[in-house]
C-alpha positions as a printed Julia matrix, in Angstrom:
458×3 Matrix{Float64}:
 -179.12  70.49  143.32
 -180.11  67.54  141.39
 -183.89  68.43  142.14
 -186.58  70.38  140.65
 -190.0   71.48  142.19
 -192.8   69.34  140.74
 -195.4   71.98  140.48
 -193.56  74.54  138.55
 -193.23  74.89  134.57
 -190.09  72.95  134.92
 -191.09  70.52  137.04
 -194.29  70.03  134.58
 -191.73  69.73  131.95
 -189.67  66.92  133.36
 -192.6   64.86  133.89
 -193.9   65.41  130.62
 -190.48  64.35  129.26
 -189.6   61.51  131.78
 -186.79  63.34  132.8
 -187.25  62.19  136.84
 -185.15  59.55  138.35
 -186.98  56.27  137.52
 -189.36  55.07  140.45
 -188.58  58.19  142.74
 -191.37  59.54  145.01
 -192.35  62.99  145.59
 -190.43  64.58  148.68
 -190.47  67.59  150.41
 -187.28  69.86  150.08
 -185.39  70.87  153.13
 -185.1   74.29  152.01
 -188.49  75.54  150.13
 -190.44  72.37  151.82
 -192.51  72.04  148.84
 -192.4   68.79  147.01
 -189.6   68.03  144.71
 -188.18  65.18  142.51
 -184.68  64.35  141.1
 -183.77  65.01  137.67
 -181.88  61.54  135.8
 -178.77  63.44  134.31
 -178.02  59.93  132.57
 -180.3   61.1   130.09
 -178.56  63.42  127.54
 -182.14  65.54  126.69
 -182.43  66.13  130.5
 -178.77  67.26  130.96
 -179.09  69.44  128.23
 -182.58  71.09  129.19
 -181.18  71.27  132.89
 -177.99  73.22  131.27
 -180.12  75.45  129.58
 -181.78  76.38  132.96
 -178.88  77.05  134.64
 -177.47  79.47  132.04
 -181.13  81.21  131.81
 -181.44  81.36  135.51
 -177.75  81.16  136.94
 -174.85  82.2   134.56
 -176.52  85.14  132.6
 -177.48  86.21  136.06
 -173.7   86.5   137.16
 -173.33  83.02  138.64
 -169.66  82.15  137.27
 -169.04  79.14  139.91
 -170.95  75.83  140.06
 -171.12  74.16  143.77
 -172.99  70.95  143.14
 -174.48  68.93  145.79
 -176.69  66.22  147.09
 -176.38  64.22  143.35
 -175.27  61.3   145.18
 -178.63  59.88  146.82
 -180.13  58.5   143.6
 -178.43  55.29  143.51
 -176.69  56.25  140.12
 -172.96  56.37  140.2
 -172.76  58.82  137.44
 -175.36  61.3   138.29
 -172.92  63.82  139.98
 -170.72  63.24  136.96
 -173.55  63.95  134.56
 -175.15  66.71  136.65
 -171.72  68.59  136.17
 -171.55  67.31  132.44
 -174.7   69.05  131.98
 -173.24  72.46  133.33
 -170.21  72.48  131.69
 -171.53  71.35  128.17
 -174.16  74.33  128.67
 -171.58  77.03  129.5
 -169.11  76.21  127.05
 -171.68  76.16  124.31
 -172.35  80.32  125.1
 -169.15  81.55  126.63
 -165.27  81.4   126.37
 -165.26  81.66  130.25
 -163.72  78.83  131.93
 -166.03  76.32  133.85
 -165.59  76.03  137.65
 -166.91  73.72  140.08
 -166.38  71.58  143.17
 -168.37  68.51  143.49
 -169.37  66.05  146.52
 -168.44  62.9   144.83
 -166.65  61.31  141.76
 -166.82  59.05  138.85
 -164.07  57.91  136.54
 -164.01  60.39  133.83
 -165.68  63.37  135.75
 -162.35  65.11  135.07
 -163.41  65.95  131.9
 -165.99  68.46  132.9
 -164.05  71.0   134.77
 -164.56  68.74  138.05
 -163.32  69.61  141.38
 -163.98  67.53  144.28
 -164.81  68.28  147.7
 -164.51  65.82  150.65
 -168.18  66.31  152.01
 -169.48  67.92  155.3
 -166.64  66.97  157.57
 -166.2   67.37  161.49
 -163.78  70.11  163.02
 -160.92  68.71  165.23
 -157.55  67.22  164.71
 -158.88  63.46  163.93
 -161.28  64.62  161.3
 -158.44  66.72  159.92
 -155.64  64.1   160.12
 -158.21  61.68  158.13
 -158.31  64.29  155.03
 -155.01  63.14  154.12
 -155.74  59.29  153.07
 -159.17  60.75  151.52
 -157.0   62.97  149.2
 -154.56  60.8   148.12
 -156.9   57.92  147.52
 -159.11  60.41  145.29
 -156.08  61.34  143.35
 -155.0   57.82  142.77
 -158.4   57.08  141.08
 -157.85  60.23  138.68
 -159.53  62.99  140.97
 -156.66  65.51  140.91
 -158.47  68.48  141.47
 -159.06  67.85  145.37
 -160.16  69.94  148.38
 -161.96  70.01  151.8
 -163.62  72.46  153.81
 -160.52  73.85  155.39
 -161.27  74.14  159.47
 -163.79  71.72  159.24
 -167.53  72.09  157.91
 -169.27  71.14  161.66
 -168.24  72.87  164.48
 -165.56  75.33  165.64
 -162.05  74.42  165.36
 -159.7   75.4   168.11
 -156.83  78.14  167.16
 -154.5   75.28  166.78
 -156.43  73.41  164.58
 -157.58  76.35  162.47
 -153.62  77.22  162.06
 -152.52  73.88  161.3
 -155.28  73.24  158.85
 -154.63  76.23  156.66
 -150.84  74.83  156.63
 -152.11  71.59  155.35
 -155.09  72.94  153.05
 -152.24  75.38  151.69
 -150.5   72.08  149.99
 -153.69  70.39  148.51
 -154.9   71.18  144.95
 -158.07  73.3   145.76
 -157.02  75.55  148.9
 -160.17  76.86  150.46
 -162.04  77.1   153.7
 -165.65  76.93  154.73
 -167.88  76.0   157.59
 -171.67  75.74  158.87
 -174.11  78.76  159.73
 -172.65  81.43  161.44
 -168.77  80.04  161.48
 -166.19  82.41  160.24
 -163.06  81.01  158.8
 -160.8   84.34  158.52
 -157.67  83.95  160.01
 -158.01  86.89  162.37
 -160.78  84.95  164.21
 -158.53  82.48  165.44
 -156.42  85.09  167.74
 -152.88  86.27  166.83
 -150.66  83.18  167.03
 -153.07  81.38  164.57
 -153.54  84.04  162.32
 -149.64  84.49  161.98
 -149.2   81.1   161.53
 -152.03  80.89  158.95
 -151.07  84.03  157.19
 -147.49  82.79  156.68
 -148.87  79.86  154.98
 -151.34  81.55  152.58
 -148.6   83.61  151.48
 -146.17  80.85  150.86
 -149.0   79.28  148.74
 -149.58  82.45  146.76
 -145.75  83.07  146.38
 -145.94  79.45  144.69
 -148.3   80.2   142.32
 -146.25  79.91  138.83
 -145.13  76.67  140.47
 -148.79  75.4   141.02
 -150.41  76.68  137.87
 -147.59  75.05  135.7
 -148.46  71.6   137.38
 -152.11  72.46  136.42
 -151.33  72.65  132.85
 -149.44  69.1   133.32
 -152.52  67.67  134.76
 -154.6   68.74  131.82
 -152.22  67.29  129.42
 -151.02  64.24  130.94
 -153.43  63.51  133.83
 -151.06  63.5   136.93
 -151.11  67.02  138.54
 -149.92  68.9   141.6
 -150.16  66.63  144.54
 -148.87  62.97  143.89
 -148.76  60.27  146.63
 -145.28  59.15  147.13
 -145.73  55.73  145.6
 -145.85  57.69  142.42
 -142.35  58.54  142.49
 -140.66  55.66  144.18
 -143.0   52.62  143.42
 -140.5   50.14  144.46
 -139.92  51.41  148.03
 -142.22  49.66  150.61
 -142.31  52.11  153.1
 -144.19  54.57  151.05
 -146.85  51.88  149.86
 -149.31  53.12  152.36
 -147.71  56.29  153.5
 -150.55  58.9   154.09
 -148.36  60.96  156.2
 -146.33  63.24  153.27
 -146.86  63.74  149.62
 -145.42  65.3   146.89
 -146.23  68.96  145.85
 -144.84  68.93  142.19
 -142.22  66.97  141.12
 -139.7   68.83  143.89
 -141.44  69.36  147.19
 -142.48  66.92  149.96
 -144.58  68.08  152.21
 -145.92  66.59  155.71
 -148.52  68.68  157.31
 -148.71  68.63  161.24
 -151.81  66.91  162.3
 -151.91  66.11  165.69
 -152.76  68.6   168.51
 -149.99  69.62  170.83
 -147.29  67.87  168.44
 -143.64  68.42  169.83
 -141.66  66.06  167.45
 -142.64  64.01  164.14
 -140.9   61.46  162.35
 -140.8   61.95  158.23
 -139.78  59.18  156.07
 -137.96  60.75  152.92
 -137.54  58.81  149.86
 -134.02  58.16  148.11
 -132.25  61.18  146.94
 -130.85  64.63  148.56
 -133.12  66.61  150.56
 -133.48  70.42  151.91
 -135.55  71.6   154.3
 -137.22  74.5   153.14
 -137.29  76.51  155.87
 -134.0   75.71  157.81
 -131.66  74.86  154.7
 -130.49  71.76  156.52
 -129.62  69.01  154.21
 -130.79  65.43  154.46
 -130.09  62.25  152.59
 -133.16  60.14  151.73
 -134.0   56.8   152.38
 -134.44  56.99  155.8
 -136.66  58.72  158.33
 -135.6   62.14  160.11
 -136.74  63.42  163.22
 -137.98  66.9   163.75
 -138.81  69.24  166.48
 -142.41  70.84  166.13
 -143.4   74.1   167.53
 -146.6   73.31  169.86
 -146.49  77.12  170.77
 -146.25  79.1   167.41
 -147.99  76.52  165.13
 -145.79  77.69  162.38
 -143.73  75.33  161.36
 -144.63  73.25  158.24
 -142.16  69.94  157.36
 -141.39  71.16  153.71
 -138.51  69.42  151.92
 -136.67  70.39  148.36
 -135.58  67.55  146.39
 -132.42  67.58  144.5
 -132.48  68.83  141.33
 -135.5   71.15  142.15
 -136.57  74.25  139.65
 -139.09  76.37  141.57
 -140.46  79.42  140.22
 -141.95  81.71  142.7
 -143.66  85.44  142.49
 -144.21  88.25  145.04
 -147.02  87.52  147.1
 -150.55  89.08  146.36
 -153.76  89.34  147.86
 -155.19  87.56  144.98
 -153.91  85.98  141.74
 -153.63  88.77  139.25
 -153.45  91.5   141.4
 -150.23  92.91  139.9
 -148.54  92.11  136.58
 -145.66  89.5   137.25
 -142.45  90.83  135.15
 -139.93  88.88  137.17
 -139.97  85.22  138.43
 -137.53  84.17  141.09
 -136.89  80.7   140.28
 -134.84  78.45  143.12
 -132.67  76.4   141.81
 -130.97  73.03  143.54
 -128.85  71.36  140.93
 -128.12  67.65  141.07
 -125.84  65.69  138.97
 -128.67  64.51  137.16
 -130.36  66.58  134.5
 -133.58  67.93  135.52
 -136.41  70.05  133.98
 -139.43  72.1   134.78
 -141.94  73.44  131.9
 -143.02  76.97  132.86
 -146.48  77.44  131.69
 -148.8   80.58  131.8
 -151.84  81.82  129.6
 -154.34  84.4   130.32
 -156.0   82.53  133.32
 -159.67  82.87  132.5
 -160.61  81.67  128.88
 -159.91  78.66  126.98
 -157.91  80.14  124.36
 -155.13  77.96  125.4
 -156.81  75.36  123.32
 -156.06  77.18  120.24
 -152.46  77.79  121.25
 -152.81  80.89  123.2
 -150.12  80.22  125.86
 -146.54  80.51  127.15
 -144.58  77.54  127.6
 -140.86  77.46  128.08
 -138.85  74.39  129.78
 -135.9   75.28  132.2
 -133.3   72.58  132.89
 -130.34  72.26  134.95
 -126.99  69.85  135.98
 -124.55  70.03  138.17
 -121.0   69.0   136.68
 -117.4   68.71  138.01
 -116.57  72.2   137.82
 -119.93  74.25  136.72
 -123.5   74.32  136.65
 -125.4   74.04  133.51
 -128.81  75.94  133.3
 -130.7   76.02  129.72
 -133.68  77.74  128.77
 -135.55  76.4   125.96
 -137.57  77.81  123.01
 -140.51  79.36  124.26
 -143.75  78.09  122.62
 -147.45  79.3   122.43
 -148.73  82.67  121.13
 -149.66  84.41  124.88
 -147.28  86.68  125.69
 -147.27  87.52  129.39
 -146.12  90.25  131.24
 -142.97  88.27  132.31
 -139.62  90.06  131.37
 -136.84  88.27  133.51
 -136.3   85.31  135.05
 -134.16  85.49  138.52
 -132.33  82.43  139.03
 -131.1   81.53  142.4
 -128.79  78.75  141.84
 -127.83  77.24  145.34
 -124.43  75.54  146.11
 -120.7   76.25  145.81
 -119.72  79.67  145.03
 -119.47  80.92  141.47
 -116.41  82.52  139.76
 -117.68  83.29  136.4
 -121.29  83.17  134.51
 -121.35  82.72  130.52
 -124.29  82.55  128.17
 -124.04  81.0   125.1
 -120.26  81.34  125.55
 -120.28  85.03  126.09
 -119.58  86.29  129.69
 -122.22  88.1   131.91
 -121.6   91.03  133.72
 -121.01  90.82  137.17
 -122.83  93.27  139.18
 -121.71  92.52  142.76
 -124.65  91.76  145.27
 -128.46  91.44  144.64
 -129.18  94.93  145.37
 -126.91  96.07  142.68
 -128.21  93.24  140.23
 -131.47  94.75  140.59
 -130.55  98.3   140.8
 -128.93  97.7   137.07
 -132.01  96.19  135.23
 -131.25  93.85  132.24
 -129.3   90.65  132.22
 -126.37  89.98  134.96
 -125.58  88.1   137.73
 -124.4   88.59  141.34
 -123.09  86.43  144.47
 -124.84  86.11  147.85
 -125.77  83.83  150.9
 -129.12  82.9   152.28
 -130.56  80.28  154.43
 -129.45  77.55  152.1
 -125.71  78.91  151.88
 -124.07  80.39  148.86
 -126.07  81.32  146.11
 -125.45  82.6   142.61
 -128.19  85.23  141.31
 -128.5   85.07  137.62
 -130.84  87.59  136.0
 -132.1   86.44  132.38
 -134.59  87.65  129.9
 -137.61  85.52  129.51
 -139.14  84.37  126.3
 -135.67  84.08  124.54
 -133.95  80.45  124.64
 -130.52  80.36  126.48
 -129.1   76.86  125.81
 -125.71  77.3   127.75
 -125.96  79.33  130.57
 -122.67  78.19  132.47
 -121.79  78.72  135.96
 -118.05  78.3   136.5
 -117.62  76.75  140.49
 -114.97  78.17  142.83
 -112.85  75.91  144.66
């Protein structure tokens, strides 16, 4: 909280140094029921002092995340930003551990201070959930790329269906979390077996996409544009998407349109120009039009999710938490198109600021379909960090492959996926999945391969 008890050592210090918000009267804190006043975080000396207190009484005792609240009541637009700025600067001064925070308000420039934004103490219910879409996309439009919400709503108890759909929505937001007031529980098993199954599937899908998600977090750090993007970012001249809050891009290659209506049995989704593939069914759609989808109003497990042509999507085995097991192989879903597309895969230690000193791993993956082949390139790795990753298992979707060469040399065929996995090392195999024919190509990670060529069967 942004306030200090007046009748304490710290309160008297704030009085002596004129750190209080100007003109503010003493009030009774609703937690302690003792007199408090708010600190003016726009004063640099106040920030430094408060930050040192936070380290002494919080970080040094094991508090490693900051949940900042109620710094939006003082009349200063920059109070919230500067409160977290105080915490960020103080932790960076004493530790190399990454700063983490969520905050209830945002001001331009806040993202410089490890600033996550959550949308406040929202109600449960479908109307409240649906309203979060506009709040998220509006926040992202002004630079608040690390946005999240109280999954399930803060006030009240969501219905089982509302909870399941909220988890599916949350799985495709930058910060995925749940919260509830008082004795509210937000674990999937609290909401019955149907909701638990749907929510679990969404959580596991999110965790499989961690390599994809984390790579876009690096892009956010470098370029300012992160994981979630309003459709207008990619199609600025398409009038159909200028006020579209029903769908958004999740990275460059996934379009999602979560179900946010109770008992919905059908849904129309506008797909911008391009070629799109349904993630779950494999059905292909041409964009620039609205598609009509059937929605499961009994099992609640479907998420309208589409893959953009040219997609390169790295995935990992599902885990209960990030870092539970070393990731030694990434499965890379590849949907080549006639235009060259790229993906910058990124990894680092996940916990420190060593990446600021080149301790990261980055490698550009690229693909393009040609008349009689598919080209896939792996660029030179950069950075000094060496992850556990040993192999990329490419899943190249499209026509069947007759030969695979790497830098002009034939790659050993292994028959099917099982044989490829048992053989270990580089190789390729053919198979089928929900998208149709697929070519599996297993290549060493870290090494560049500027000419992986898949000869197509006719």
